[in-house]
mmCIF file with all atom_site columns, C-alpha atoms and ligand atoms in Angstrom:
data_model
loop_
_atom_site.group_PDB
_atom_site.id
_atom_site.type_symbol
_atom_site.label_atom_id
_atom_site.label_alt_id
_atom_site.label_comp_id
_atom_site.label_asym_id
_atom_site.label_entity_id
_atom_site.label_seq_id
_atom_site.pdbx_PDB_ins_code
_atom_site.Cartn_x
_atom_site.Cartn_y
_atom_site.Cartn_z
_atom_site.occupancy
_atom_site.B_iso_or_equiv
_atom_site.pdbx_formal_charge
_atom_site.auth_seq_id
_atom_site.auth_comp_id
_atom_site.auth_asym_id
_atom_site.auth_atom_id
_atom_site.pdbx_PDB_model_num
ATOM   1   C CA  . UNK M 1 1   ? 7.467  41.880 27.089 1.00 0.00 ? 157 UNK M CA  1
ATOM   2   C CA  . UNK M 1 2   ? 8.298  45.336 25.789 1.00 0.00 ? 158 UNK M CA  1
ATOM   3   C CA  . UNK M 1 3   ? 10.432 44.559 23.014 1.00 0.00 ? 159 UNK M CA  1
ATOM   4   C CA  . UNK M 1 4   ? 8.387  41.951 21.256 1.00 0.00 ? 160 UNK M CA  1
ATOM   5   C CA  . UNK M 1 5   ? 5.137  43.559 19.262 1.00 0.00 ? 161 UNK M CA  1
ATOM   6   C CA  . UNK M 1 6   ? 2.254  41.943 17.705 1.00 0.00 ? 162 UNK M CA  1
ATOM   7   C CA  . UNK M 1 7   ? 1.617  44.352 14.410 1.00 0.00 ? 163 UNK M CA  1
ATOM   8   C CA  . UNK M 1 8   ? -1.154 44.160 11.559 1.00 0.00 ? 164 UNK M CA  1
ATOM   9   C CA  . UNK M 1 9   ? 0.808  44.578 8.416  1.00 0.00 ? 165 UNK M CA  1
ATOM   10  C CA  . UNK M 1 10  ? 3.107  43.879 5.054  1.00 0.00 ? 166 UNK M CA  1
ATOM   11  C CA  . UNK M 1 11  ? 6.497  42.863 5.689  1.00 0.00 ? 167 UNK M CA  1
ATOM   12  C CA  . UNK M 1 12  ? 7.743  43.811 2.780  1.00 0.00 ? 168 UNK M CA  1
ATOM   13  C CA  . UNK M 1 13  ? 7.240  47.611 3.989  1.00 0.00 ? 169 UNK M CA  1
ATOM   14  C CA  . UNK M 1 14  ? 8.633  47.428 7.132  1.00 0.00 ? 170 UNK M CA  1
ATOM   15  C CA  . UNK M 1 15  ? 12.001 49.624 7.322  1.00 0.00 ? 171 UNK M CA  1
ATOM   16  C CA  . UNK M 1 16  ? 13.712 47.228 9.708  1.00 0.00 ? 172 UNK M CA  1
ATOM   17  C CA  . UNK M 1 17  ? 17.572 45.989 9.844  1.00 0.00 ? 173 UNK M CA  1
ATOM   18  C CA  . UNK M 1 18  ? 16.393 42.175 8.914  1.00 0.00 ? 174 UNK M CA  1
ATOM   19  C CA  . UNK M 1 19  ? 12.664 40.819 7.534  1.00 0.00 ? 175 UNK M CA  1
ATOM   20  C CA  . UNK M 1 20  ? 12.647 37.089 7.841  1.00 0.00 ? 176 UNK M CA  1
ATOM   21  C CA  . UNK M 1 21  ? 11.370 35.012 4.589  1.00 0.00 ? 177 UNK M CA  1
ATOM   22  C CA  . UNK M 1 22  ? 9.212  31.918 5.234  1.00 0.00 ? 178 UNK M CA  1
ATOM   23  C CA  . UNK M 1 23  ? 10.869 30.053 2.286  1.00 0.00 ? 179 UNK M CA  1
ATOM   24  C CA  . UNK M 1 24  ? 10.991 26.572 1.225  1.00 0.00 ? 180 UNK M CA  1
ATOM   25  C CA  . UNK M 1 25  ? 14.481 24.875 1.081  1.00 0.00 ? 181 UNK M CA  1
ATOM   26  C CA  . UNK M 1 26  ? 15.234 25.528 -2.245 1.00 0.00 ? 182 UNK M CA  1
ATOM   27  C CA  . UNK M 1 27  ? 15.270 29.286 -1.813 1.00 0.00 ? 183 UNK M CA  1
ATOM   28  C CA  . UNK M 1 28  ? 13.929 29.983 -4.812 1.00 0.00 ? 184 UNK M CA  1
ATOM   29  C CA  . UNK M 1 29  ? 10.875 31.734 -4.232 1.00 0.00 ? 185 UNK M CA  1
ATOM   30  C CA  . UNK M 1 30  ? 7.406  30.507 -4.294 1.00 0.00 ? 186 UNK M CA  1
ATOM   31  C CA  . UNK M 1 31  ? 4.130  32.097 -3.118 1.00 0.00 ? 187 UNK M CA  1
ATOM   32  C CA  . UNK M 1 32  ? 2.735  33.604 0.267  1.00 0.00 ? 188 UNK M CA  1
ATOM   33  C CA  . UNK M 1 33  ? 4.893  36.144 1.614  1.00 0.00 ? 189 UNK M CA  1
ATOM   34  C CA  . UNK M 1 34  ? 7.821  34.400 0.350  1.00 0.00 ? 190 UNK M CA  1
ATOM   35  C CA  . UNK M 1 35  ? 6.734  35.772 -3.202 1.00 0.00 ? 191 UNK M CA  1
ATOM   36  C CA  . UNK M 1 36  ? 5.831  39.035 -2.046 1.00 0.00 ? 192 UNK M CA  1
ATOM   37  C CA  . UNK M 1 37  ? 9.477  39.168 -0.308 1.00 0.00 ? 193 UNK M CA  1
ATOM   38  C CA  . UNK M 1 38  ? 10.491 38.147 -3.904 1.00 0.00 ? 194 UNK M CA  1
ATOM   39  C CA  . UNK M 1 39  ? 8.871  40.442 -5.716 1.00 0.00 ? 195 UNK M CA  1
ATOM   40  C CA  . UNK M 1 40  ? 9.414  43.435 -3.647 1.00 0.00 ? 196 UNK M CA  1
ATOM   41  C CA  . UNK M 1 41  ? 13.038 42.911 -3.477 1.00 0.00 ? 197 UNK M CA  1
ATOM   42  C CA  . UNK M 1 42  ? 13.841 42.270 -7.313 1.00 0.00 ? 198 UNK M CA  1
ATOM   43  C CA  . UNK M 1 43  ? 15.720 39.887 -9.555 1.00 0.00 ? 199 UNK M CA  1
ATOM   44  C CA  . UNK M 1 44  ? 19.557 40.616 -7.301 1.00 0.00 ? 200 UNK M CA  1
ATOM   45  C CA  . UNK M 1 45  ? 17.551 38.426 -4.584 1.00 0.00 ? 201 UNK M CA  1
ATOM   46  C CA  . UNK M 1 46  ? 17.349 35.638 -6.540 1.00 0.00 ? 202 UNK M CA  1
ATOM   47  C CA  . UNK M 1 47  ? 20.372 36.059 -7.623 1.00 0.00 ? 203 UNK M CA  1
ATOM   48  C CA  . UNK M 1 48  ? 21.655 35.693 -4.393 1.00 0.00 ? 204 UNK M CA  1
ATOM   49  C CA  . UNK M 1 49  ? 19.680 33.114 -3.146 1.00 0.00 ? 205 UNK M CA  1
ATOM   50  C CA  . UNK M 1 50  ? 20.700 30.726 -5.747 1.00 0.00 ? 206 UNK M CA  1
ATOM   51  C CA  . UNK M 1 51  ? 24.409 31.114 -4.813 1.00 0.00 ? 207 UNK M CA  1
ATOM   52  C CA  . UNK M 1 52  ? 23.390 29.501 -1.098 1.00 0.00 ? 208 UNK M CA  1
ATOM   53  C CA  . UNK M 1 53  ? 21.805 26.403 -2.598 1.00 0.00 ? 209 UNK M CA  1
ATOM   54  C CA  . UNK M 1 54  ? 19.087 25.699 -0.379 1.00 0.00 ? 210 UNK M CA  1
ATOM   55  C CA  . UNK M 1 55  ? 19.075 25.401 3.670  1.00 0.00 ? 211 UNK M CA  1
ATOM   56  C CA  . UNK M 1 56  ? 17.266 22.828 5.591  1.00 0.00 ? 212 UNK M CA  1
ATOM   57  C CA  . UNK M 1 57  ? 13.893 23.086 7.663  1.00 0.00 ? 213 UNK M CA  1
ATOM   58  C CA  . UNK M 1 58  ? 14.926 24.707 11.562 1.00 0.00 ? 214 UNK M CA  1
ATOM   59  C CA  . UNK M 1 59  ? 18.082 26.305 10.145 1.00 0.00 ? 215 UNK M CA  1
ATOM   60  C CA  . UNK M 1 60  ? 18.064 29.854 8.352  1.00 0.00 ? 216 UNK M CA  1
ATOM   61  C CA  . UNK M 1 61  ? 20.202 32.223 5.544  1.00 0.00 ? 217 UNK M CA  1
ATOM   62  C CA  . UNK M 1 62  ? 20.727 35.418 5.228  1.00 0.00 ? 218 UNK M CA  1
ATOM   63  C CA  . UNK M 1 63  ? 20.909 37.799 2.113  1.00 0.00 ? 219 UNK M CA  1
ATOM   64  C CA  . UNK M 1 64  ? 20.682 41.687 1.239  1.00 0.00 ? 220 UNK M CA  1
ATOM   65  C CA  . UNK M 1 65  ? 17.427 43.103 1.475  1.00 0.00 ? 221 UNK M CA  1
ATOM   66  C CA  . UNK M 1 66  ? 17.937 45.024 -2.141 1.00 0.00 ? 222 UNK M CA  1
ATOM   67  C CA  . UNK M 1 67  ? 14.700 46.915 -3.062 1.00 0.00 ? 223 UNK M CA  1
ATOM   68  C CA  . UNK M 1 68  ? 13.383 46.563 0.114  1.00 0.00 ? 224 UNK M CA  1
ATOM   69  C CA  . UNK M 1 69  ? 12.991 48.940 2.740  1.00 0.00 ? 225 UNK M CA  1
ATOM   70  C CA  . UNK M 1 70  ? 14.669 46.222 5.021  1.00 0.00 ? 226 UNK M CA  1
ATOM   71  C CA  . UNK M 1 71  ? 18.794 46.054 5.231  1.00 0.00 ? 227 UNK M CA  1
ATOM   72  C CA  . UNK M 1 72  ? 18.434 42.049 5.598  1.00 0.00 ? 228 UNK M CA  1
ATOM   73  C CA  . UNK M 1 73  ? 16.253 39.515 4.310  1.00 0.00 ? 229 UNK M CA  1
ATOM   74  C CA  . UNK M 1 74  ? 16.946 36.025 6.813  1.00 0.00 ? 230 UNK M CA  1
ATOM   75  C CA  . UNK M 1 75  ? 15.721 33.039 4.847  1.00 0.00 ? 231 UNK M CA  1
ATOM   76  C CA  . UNK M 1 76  ? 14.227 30.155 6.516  1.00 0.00 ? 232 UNK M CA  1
ATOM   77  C CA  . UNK M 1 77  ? 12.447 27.021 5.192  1.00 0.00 ? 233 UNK M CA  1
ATOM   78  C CA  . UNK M 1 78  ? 9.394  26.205 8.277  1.00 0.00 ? 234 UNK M CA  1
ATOM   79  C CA  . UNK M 1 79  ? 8.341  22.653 8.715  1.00 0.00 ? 235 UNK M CA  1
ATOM   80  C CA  . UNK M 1 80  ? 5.400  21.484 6.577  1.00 0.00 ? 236 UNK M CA  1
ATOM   81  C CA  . UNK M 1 81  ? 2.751  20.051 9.316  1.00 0.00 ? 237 UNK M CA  1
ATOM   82  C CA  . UNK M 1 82  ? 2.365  16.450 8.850  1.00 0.00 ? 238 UNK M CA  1
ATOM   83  C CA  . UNK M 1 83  ? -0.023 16.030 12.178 1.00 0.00 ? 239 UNK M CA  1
ATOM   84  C CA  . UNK M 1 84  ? 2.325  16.925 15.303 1.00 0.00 ? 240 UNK M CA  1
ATOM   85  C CA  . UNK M 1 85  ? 4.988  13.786 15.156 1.00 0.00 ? 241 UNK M CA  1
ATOM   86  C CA  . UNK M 1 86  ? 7.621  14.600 13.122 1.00 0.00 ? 242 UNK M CA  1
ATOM   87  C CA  . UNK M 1 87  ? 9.352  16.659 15.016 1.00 0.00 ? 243 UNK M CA  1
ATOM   88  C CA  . UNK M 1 88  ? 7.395  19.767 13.453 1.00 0.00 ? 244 UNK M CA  1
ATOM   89  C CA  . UNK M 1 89  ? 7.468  21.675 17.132 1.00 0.00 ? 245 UNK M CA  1
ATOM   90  C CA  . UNK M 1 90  ? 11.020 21.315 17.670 1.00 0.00 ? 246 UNK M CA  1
ATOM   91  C CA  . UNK M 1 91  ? 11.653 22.890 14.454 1.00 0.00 ? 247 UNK M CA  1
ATOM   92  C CA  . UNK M 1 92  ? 9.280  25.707 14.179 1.00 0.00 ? 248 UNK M CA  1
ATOM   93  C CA  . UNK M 1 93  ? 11.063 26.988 17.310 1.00 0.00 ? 249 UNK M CA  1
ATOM   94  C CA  . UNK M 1 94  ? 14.693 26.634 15.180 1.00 0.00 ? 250 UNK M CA  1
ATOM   95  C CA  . UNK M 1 95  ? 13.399 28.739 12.798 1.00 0.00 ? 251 UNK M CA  1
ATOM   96  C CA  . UNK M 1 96  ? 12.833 31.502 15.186 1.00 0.00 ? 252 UNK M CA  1
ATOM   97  C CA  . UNK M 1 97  ? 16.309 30.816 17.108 1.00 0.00 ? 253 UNK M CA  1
ATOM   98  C CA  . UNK M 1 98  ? 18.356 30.381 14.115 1.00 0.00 ? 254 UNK M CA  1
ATOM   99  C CA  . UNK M 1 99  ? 17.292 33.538 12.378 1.00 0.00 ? 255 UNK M CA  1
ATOM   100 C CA  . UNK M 1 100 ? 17.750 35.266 15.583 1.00 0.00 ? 256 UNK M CA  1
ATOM   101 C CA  . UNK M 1 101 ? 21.392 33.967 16.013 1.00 0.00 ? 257 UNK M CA  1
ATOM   102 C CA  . UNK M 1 102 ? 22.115 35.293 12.162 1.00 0.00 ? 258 UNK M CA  1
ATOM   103 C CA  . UNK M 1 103 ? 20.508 38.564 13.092 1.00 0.00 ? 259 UNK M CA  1
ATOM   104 C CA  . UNK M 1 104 ? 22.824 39.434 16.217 1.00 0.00 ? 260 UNK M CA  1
ATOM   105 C CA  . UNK M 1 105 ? 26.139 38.287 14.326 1.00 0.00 ? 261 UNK M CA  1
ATOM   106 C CA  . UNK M 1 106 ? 25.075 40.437 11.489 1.00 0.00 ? 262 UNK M CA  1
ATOM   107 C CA  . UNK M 1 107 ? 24.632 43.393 13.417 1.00 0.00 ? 263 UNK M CA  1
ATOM   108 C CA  . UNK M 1 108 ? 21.133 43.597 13.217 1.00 0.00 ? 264 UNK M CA  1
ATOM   109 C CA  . UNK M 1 109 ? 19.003 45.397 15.890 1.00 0.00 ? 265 UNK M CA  1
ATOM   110 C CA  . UNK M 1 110 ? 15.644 45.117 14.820 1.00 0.00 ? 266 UNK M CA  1
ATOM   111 C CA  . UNK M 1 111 ? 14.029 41.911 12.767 1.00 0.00 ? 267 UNK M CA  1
ATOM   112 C CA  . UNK M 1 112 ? 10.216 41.383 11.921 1.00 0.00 ? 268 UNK M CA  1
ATOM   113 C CA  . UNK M 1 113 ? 8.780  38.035 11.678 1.00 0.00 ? 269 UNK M CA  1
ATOM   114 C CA  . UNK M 1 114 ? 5.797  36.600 9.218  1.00 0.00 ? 270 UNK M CA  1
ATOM   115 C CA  . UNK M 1 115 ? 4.080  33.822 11.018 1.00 0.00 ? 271 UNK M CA  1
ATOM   116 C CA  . UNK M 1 116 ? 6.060  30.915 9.732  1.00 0.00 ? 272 UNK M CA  1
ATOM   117 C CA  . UNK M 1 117 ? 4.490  28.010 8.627  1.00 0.00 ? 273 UNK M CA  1
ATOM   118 C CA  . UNK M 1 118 ? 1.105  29.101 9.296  1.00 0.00 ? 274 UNK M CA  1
ATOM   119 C CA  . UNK M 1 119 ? 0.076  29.191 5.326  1.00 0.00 ? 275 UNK M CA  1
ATOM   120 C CA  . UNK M 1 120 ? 0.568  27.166 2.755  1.00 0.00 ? 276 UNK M CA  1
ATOM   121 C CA  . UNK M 1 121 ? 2.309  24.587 5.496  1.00 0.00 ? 277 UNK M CA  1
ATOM   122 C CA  . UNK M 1 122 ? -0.714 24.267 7.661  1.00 0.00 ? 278 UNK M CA  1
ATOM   123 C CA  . UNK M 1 123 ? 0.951  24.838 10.628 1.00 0.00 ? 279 UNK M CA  1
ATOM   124 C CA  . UNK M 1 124 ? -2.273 25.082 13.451 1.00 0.00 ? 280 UNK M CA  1
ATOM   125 C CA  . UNK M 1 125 ? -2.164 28.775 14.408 1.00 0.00 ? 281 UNK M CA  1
ATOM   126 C CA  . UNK M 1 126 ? -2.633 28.616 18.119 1.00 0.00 ? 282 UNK M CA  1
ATOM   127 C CA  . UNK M 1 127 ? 0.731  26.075 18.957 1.00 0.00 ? 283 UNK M CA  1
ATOM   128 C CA  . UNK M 1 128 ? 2.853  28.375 16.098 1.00 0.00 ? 284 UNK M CA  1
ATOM   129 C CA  . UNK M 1 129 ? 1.642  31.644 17.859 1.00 0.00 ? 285 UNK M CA  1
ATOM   130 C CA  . UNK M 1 130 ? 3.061  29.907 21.158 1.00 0.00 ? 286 UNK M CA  1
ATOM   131 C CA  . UNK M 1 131 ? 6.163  28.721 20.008 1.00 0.00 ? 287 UNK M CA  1
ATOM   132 C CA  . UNK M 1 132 ? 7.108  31.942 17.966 1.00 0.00 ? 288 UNK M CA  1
ATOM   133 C CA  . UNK M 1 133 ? 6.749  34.653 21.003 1.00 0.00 ? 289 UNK M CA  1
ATOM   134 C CA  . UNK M 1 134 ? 7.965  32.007 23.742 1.00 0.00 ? 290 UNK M CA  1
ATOM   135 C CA  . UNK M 1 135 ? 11.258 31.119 21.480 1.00 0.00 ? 291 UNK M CA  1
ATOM   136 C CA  . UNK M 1 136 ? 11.542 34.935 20.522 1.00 0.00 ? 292 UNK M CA  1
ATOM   137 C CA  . UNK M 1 137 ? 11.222 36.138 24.339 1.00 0.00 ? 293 UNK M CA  1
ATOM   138 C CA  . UNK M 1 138 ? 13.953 33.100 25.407 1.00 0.00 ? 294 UNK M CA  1
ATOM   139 C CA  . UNK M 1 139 ? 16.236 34.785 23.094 1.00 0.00 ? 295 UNK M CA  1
ATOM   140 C CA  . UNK M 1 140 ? 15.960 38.491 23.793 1.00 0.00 ? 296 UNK M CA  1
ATOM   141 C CA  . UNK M 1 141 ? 16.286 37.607 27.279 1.00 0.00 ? 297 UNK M CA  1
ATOM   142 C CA  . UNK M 1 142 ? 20.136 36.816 26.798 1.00 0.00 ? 298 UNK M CA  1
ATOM   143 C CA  . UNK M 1 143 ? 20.426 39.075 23.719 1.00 0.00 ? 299 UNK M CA  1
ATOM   144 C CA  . UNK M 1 144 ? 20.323 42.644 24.621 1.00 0.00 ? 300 UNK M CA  1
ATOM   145 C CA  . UNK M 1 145 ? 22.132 43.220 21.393 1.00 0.00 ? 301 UNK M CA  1
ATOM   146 C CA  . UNK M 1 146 ? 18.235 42.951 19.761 1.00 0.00 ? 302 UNK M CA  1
ATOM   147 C CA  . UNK M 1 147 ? 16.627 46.221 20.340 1.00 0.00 ? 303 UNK M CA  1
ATOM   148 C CA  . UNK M 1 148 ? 13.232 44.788 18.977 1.00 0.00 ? 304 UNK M CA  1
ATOM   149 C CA  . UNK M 1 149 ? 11.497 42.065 17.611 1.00 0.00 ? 305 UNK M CA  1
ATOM   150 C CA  . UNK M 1 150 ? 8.026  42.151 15.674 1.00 0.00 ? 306 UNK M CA  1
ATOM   151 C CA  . UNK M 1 151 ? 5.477  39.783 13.929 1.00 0.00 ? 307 UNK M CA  1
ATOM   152 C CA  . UNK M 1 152 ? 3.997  41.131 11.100 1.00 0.00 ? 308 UNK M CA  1
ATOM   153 C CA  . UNK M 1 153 ? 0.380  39.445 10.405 1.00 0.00 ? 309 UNK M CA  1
ATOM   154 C CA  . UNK M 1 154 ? -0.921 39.856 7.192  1.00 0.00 ? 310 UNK M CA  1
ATOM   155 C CA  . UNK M 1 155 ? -5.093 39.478 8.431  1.00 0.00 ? 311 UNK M CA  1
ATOM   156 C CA  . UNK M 1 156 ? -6.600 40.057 11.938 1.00 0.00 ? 312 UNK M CA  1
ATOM   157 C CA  . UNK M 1 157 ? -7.309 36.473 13.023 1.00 0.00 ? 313 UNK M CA  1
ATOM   158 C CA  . UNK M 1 158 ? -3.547 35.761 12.600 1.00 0.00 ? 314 UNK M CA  1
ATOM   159 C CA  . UNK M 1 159 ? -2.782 38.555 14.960 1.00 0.00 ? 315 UNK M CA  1
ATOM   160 C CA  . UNK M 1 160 ? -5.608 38.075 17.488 1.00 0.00 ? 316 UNK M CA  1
ATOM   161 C CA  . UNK M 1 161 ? -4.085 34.430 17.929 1.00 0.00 ? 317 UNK M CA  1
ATOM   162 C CA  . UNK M 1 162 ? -0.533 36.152 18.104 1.00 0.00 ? 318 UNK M CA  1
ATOM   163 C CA  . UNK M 1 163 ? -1.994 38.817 20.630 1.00 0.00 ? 319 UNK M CA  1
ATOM   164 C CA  . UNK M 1 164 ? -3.387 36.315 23.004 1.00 0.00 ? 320 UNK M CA  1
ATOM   165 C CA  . UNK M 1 165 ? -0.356 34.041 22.779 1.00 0.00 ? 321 UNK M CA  1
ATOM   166 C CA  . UNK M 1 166 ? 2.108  37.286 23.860 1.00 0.00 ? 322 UNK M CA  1
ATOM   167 C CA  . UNK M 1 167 ? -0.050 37.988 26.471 1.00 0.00 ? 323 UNK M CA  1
ATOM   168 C CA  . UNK M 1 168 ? -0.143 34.374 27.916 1.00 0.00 ? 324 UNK M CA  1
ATOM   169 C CA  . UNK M 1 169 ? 3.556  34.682 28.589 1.00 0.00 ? 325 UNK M CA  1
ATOM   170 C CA  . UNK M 1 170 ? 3.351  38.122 30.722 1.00 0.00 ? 326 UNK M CA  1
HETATM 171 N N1  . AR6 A 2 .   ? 3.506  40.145 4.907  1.00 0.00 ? 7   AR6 A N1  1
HETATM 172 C C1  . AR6 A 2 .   ? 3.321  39.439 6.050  1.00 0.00 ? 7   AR6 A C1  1
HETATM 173 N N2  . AR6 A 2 .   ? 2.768  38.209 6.073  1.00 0.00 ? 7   AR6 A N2  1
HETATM 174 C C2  . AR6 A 2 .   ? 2.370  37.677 4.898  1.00 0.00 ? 7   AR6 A C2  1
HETATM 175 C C3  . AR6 A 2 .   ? 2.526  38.335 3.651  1.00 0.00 ? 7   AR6 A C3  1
HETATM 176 C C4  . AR6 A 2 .   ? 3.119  39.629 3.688  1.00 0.00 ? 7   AR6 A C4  1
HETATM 177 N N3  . AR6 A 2 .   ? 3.326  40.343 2.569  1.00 0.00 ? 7   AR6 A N3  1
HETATM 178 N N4  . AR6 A 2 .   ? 2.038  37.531 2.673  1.00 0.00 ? 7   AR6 A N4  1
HETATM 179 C C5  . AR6 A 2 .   ? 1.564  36.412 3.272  1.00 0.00 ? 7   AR6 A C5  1
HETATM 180 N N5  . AR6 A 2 .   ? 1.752  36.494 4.617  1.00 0.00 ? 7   AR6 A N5  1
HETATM 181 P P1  . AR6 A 2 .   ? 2.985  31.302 3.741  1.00 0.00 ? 7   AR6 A P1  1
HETATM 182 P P2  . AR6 A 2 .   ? 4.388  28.989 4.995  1.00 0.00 ? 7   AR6 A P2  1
HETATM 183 C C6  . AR6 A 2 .   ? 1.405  35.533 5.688  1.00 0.00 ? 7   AR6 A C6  1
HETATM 184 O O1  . AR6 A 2 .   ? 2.066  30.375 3.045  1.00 0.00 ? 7   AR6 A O1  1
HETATM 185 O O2  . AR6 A 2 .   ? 3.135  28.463 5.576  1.00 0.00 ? 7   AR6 A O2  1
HETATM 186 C C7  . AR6 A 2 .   ? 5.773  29.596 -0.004 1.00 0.00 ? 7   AR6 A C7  1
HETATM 187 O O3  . AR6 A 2 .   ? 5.357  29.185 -1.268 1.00 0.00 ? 7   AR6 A O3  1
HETATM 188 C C8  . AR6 A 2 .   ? 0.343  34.510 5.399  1.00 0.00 ? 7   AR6 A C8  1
HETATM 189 O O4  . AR6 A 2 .   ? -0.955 35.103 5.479  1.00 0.00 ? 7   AR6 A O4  1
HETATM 190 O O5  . AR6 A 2 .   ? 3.568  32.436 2.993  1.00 0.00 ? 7   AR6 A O5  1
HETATM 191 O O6  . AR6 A 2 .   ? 5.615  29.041 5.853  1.00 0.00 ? 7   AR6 A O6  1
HETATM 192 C C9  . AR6 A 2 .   ? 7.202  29.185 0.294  1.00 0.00 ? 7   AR6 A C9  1
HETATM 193 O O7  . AR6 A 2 .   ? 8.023  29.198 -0.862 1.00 0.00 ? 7   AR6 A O7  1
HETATM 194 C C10 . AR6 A 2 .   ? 0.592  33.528 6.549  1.00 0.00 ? 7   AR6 A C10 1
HETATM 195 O O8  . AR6 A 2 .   ? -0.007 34.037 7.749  1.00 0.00 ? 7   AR6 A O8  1
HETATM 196 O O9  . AR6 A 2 .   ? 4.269  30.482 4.376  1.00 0.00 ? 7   AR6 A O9  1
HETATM 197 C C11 . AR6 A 2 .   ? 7.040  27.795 0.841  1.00 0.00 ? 7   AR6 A C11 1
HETATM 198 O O10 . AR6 A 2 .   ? 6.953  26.839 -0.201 1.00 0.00 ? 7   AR6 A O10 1
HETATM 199 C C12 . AR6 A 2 .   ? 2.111  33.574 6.713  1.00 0.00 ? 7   AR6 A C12 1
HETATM 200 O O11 . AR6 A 2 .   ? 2.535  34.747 5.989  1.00 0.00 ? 7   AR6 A O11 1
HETATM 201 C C13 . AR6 A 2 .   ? 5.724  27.859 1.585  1.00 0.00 ? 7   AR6 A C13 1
HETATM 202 O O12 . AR6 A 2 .   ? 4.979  28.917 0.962  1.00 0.00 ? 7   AR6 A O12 1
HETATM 203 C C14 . AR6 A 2 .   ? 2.852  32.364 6.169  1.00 0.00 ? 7   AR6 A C14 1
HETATM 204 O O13 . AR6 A 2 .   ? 2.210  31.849 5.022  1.00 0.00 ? 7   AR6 A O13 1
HETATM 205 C C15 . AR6 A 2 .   ? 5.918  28.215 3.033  1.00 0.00 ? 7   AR6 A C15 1
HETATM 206 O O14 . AR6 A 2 .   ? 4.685  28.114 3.706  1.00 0.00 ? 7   AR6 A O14 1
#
């Protein structure tokens, strides 16, 4: 899978076309990387963001990237984990696919990923790591337009479970 990477990092330092925002649906900002997105970026984003009013769970937006390093920020609210039956699988793997989709009509040929969910929505790390680099590799396989797709993890144990799920699919 040479153009998906597992990386140990901050997102909002990554000079990339797009960075993808784990929001909520209000867009609004809140905490986790969404308010370190936020905050890096400056007031204009919020400005934007309150001109799209809101987006539902699966589905994504996109704005400028403004103080950031990244051209693109693609919003888009995970599903909270209420045990496994409400449909929470289905759309994790929306999120990844619908962000994609706004990344190739935008032009964009690079995009890093936070692990979405996997916070403050309790998402269990091990099936989110699955569905993120299996719904990531489904797309690049019919979108050559994407040069590269990353996942940023913000501490080691997130990666190691992102690492292990990558290499599952080779
Ligand atoms: N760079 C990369 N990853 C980060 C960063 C960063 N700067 N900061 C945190 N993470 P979370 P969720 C990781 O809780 O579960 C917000 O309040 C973090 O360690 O940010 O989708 C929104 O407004 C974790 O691995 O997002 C929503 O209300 C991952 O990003 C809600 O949280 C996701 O954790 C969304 O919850």
């Amino acid at each position: 899978m040479p153009n998906i990477e597992i990386i140990l990092g901050d997102i909002t330092k990554q000079a990339v076309d797009a960075i993808v925002n784990a929001a909520n649906c209000s867009l609004l900002g809140g905490g986790g990387v969404d308010g370190a997105i936020h905050r890096a970026a400056g007031p204009e984003l919020l400005a934007e963001c309150r001109t799209l009013h809101g987006c539902e769970t699966g589905k994504a937006k996109i704005t400028k990237g403004y103080r950031l390093p990244a051209k693109y920020v693609i919003h888009t609210p995970g599903p909270v984990w209420h045990g496994g039956g409400h449909g929470e699988e289905e759309l994790l793997r929306s999120c990844y696919r619908s962000c994609l989709e706004l990344a190739s009509e935008n032009g964009c040929r690079t995009v890093d990923f936070p692990s979405i969910s996997t916070g403050v929505y309790r998402f269990p790390l091990e099936k989110a790591s699955r569905i993120a680099v299996k719904a990531i590799a489904e797309y690049l396989a019919d979108h050559p337009e994407i040069q590269r797709v990353r996942m940023v993890c913000f501490d080691e144990r997130t990666k190691a479970f992102y690492d292990r799920a990558l290499e599952a699919l080779r």
